[in-house]
């Protein structure tokens, strides 16, 4: 098993979301590596790239990994409708996307689950999307 693909995958996911017109129309540049600490910087919506679990996916001839990672939509609004629109845009941008992870390749990129939560102000709504990326090393 190798964790060598993790940074390249996170960078590729960030680039994909940042450059996707539908995602950008909803959150602009508000895509982060960590949650904003207690403040939302006046943003109604923002996205964080989060937790990750890696499982082995290798063979005698190559390394690989199954990466399950979270993308979370944070909303300062009372309802879920806007956050669900962002979740839809993120899914469209990532599912089966051909992300650049260097010399390695993503064999599969799928949504595993989505979870909605009510929070306390300032972030009143959260949607966490869990994706699975299967990476085959060269």
Short mmCIF file of C-alpha atoms in Angstrom, two decimals:
data_model
loop_
_atom_site.label_atom_id
_atom_site.label_comp_id
_atom_site.label_asym_id
_atom_site.label_seq_id
_atom_site.Cartn_x
_atom_site.Cartn_y
_atom_site.Cartn_z
CA UNK A 1 0.00 0.00 0.00
CA UNK A 2 1.13 3.52 -0.67
CA UNK A 3 0.01 6.95 0.40
CA UNK A 4 2.09 8.48 -2.38
CA UNK A 5 -0.97 9.44 -4.48
CA UNK A 6 -2.74 11.49 -1.81
CA UNK A 7 -1.24 14.94 -2.43
CA UNK A 8 -1.58 14.62 -6.21
CA UNK A 9 -5.22 13.56 -5.84
CA UNK A 10 -6.06 16.46 -3.52
CA UNK A 11 -4.39 18.93 -5.89
CA UNK A 12 -6.27 17.47 -8.85
CA UNK A 13 -9.61 17.65 -7.03
CA UNK A 14 -8.92 21.26 -6.05
CA UNK A 15 -7.98 22.20 -9.62
CA UNK A 16 -11.06 20.48 -11.02
CA UNK A 17 -13.46 22.19 -8.62
CA UNK A 18 -11.75 25.59 -8.93
CA UNK A 19 -11.90 25.52 -12.72
CA UNK A 20 -15.43 24.15 -13.07
CA UNK A 21 -17.80 26.93 -14.21
CA UNK A 22 -20.85 25.57 -12.35
CA UNK A 23 -18.94 25.24 -9.06
CA UNK A 24 -17.28 28.65 -9.49
CA UNK A 25 -20.64 30.29 -10.22
CA UNK A 26 -21.90 29.08 -6.83
CA UNK A 27 -18.86 29.43 -4.53
CA UNK A 28 -16.36 31.54 -6.46
CA UNK A 29 -12.89 30.88 -5.06
CA UNK A 30 -14.17 29.70 -1.66
CA UNK A 31 -12.62 26.21 -1.78
CA UNK A 32 -10.30 25.46 1.13
CA UNK A 33 -8.08 22.76 2.60
CA UNK A 34 -9.45 23.36 6.11
CA UNK A 35 -12.62 24.82 7.61
CA UNK A 36 -12.62 28.52 8.34
CA UNK A 37 -12.04 28.93 12.08
CA UNK A 38 -15.24 30.35 13.55
CA UNK A 39 -15.62 32.89 10.78
CA UNK A 40 -17.11 32.62 7.35
CA UNK A 41 -15.39 35.75 6.00
CA UNK A 42 -18.81 36.96 4.90
CA UNK A 43 -19.29 34.01 2.58
CA UNK A 44 -22.72 32.43 2.26
CA UNK A 45 -21.24 29.18 0.95
CA UNK A 46 -17.79 27.63 0.99
CA UNK A 47 -16.31 24.21 0.30
CA UNK A 48 -13.62 22.29 2.17
CA UNK A 49 -11.57 19.30 1.07
CA UNK A 50 -11.43 17.03 4.05
CA UNK A 51 -10.90 13.66 5.60
CA UNK A 52 -9.43 10.79 3.65
CA UNK A 53 -9.05 7.04 4.16
CA UNK A 54 -6.67 5.07 1.94
CA UNK A 55 -6.79 1.32 1.32
CA UNK A 56 -4.33 -0.78 -0.69
CA UNK A 57 -4.91 -1.40 -4.38
CA UNK A 58 -1.67 -2.72 -5.75
CA UNK A 59 -0.23 -5.70 -7.51
CA UNK A 60 3.18 -7.28 -8.05
CA UNK A 61 3.86 -4.85 -10.85
CA UNK A 62 2.37 -1.57 -9.62
CA UNK A 63 1.32 0.36 -6.56
CA UNK A 64 -2.16 1.69 -6.16
CA UNK A 65 -4.61 3.03 -3.67
CA UNK A 66 -8.31 3.34 -3.02
CA UNK A 67 -8.83 6.84 -1.67
CA UNK A 68 -12.11 7.69 0.03
CA UNK A 69 -12.22 11.45 0.58
CA UNK A 70 -14.73 14.05 1.72
CA UNK A 71 -15.77 17.30 0.10
CA UNK A 72 -17.98 19.39 2.40
CA UNK A 73 -20.28 22.26 1.51
CA UNK A 74 -20.77 24.78 4.33
CA UNK A 75 -23.75 27.16 4.28
CA UNK A 76 -24.71 30.11 6.46
CA UNK A 77 -28.30 29.91 5.18
CA UNK A 78 -31.24 28.29 6.95
CA UNK A 79 -32.27 25.92 4.15
CA UNK A 80 -30.51 23.18 2.23
CA UNK A 81 -31.56 24.18 -1.31
CA UNK A 82 -28.52 26.31 -2.18
CA UNK A 83 -26.07 23.83 -0.66
CA UNK A 84 -27.72 20.99 -2.59
CA UNK A 85 -27.20 22.92 -5.83
CA UNK A 86 -23.50 23.20 -4.99
CA UNK A 87 -23.37 19.48 -4.15
CA UNK A 88 -24.89 18.70 -7.55
CA UNK A 89 -22.29 20.88 -9.31
CA UNK A 90 -19.45 19.22 -7.37
CA UNK A 91 -20.71 15.74 -8.27
CA UNK A 92 -20.98 16.70 -11.93
CA UNK A 93 -17.44 18.08 -11.84
CA UNK A 94 -15.85 15.06 -10.14
CA UNK A 95 -17.70 11.85 -11.01
CA UNK A 96 -15.79 10.05 -13.77
CA UNK A 97 -13.60 13.12 -14.31
CA UNK A 98 -10.23 12.58 -15.97
CA UNK A 99 -8.10 14.24 -13.29
CA UNK A 100 -4.39 14.79 -13.79
CA UNK A 101 -2.48 12.92 -11.08
CA UNK A 102 0.86 12.96 -12.85
CA UNK A 103 2.15 9.72 -14.34
CA UNK A 104 -0.43 7.68 -12.43
CA UNK A 105 -4.04 7.27 -13.47
CA UNK A 106 -7.43 7.32 -11.85
CA UNK A 107 -9.22 4.10 -12.75
CA UNK A 108 -12.52 5.15 -11.18
CA UNK A 109 -13.96 8.19 -9.39
CA UNK A 110 -17.41 7.74 -7.85
CA UNK A 111 -19.68 9.21 -5.19
CA UNK A 112 -20.13 6.83 -2.26
CA UNK A 113 -22.58 8.80 -0.13
CA UNK A 114 -23.85 12.22 0.83
CA UNK A 115 -24.78 13.33 4.34
CA UNK A 116 -26.67 16.48 5.32
CA UNK A 117 -26.41 18.05 8.76
CA UNK A 118 -27.82 21.03 10.58
CA UNK A 119 -25.22 23.11 12.36
CA UNK A 120 -25.05 26.10 14.64
CA UNK A 121 -24.51 29.62 13.45
CA UNK A 122 -22.57 30.83 11.58
CA UNK A 123 -22.53 27.57 9.57
CA UNK A 124 -26.14 26.41 9.68
CA UNK A 125 -26.05 23.64 7.06
CA UNK A 126 -23.44 21.11 5.97
CA UNK A 127 -23.43 18.57 3.17
CA UNK A 128 -20.56 16.08 3.17
CA UNK A 129 -19.93 14.17 -0.04
CA UNK A 130 -17.77 11.04 0.22
CA UNK A 131 -16.00 10.06 -3.00
CA UNK A 132 -13.91 7.02 -3.89
CA UNK A 133 -10.98 7.34 -6.27
CA UNK A 134 -9.15 4.20 -7.37
CA UNK A 135 -5.62 5.07 -8.47
CA UNK A 136 -3.26 2.81 -10.38
CA UNK A 137 0.40 3.73 -10.15
CA UNK A 138 2.72 3.52 -13.11
#
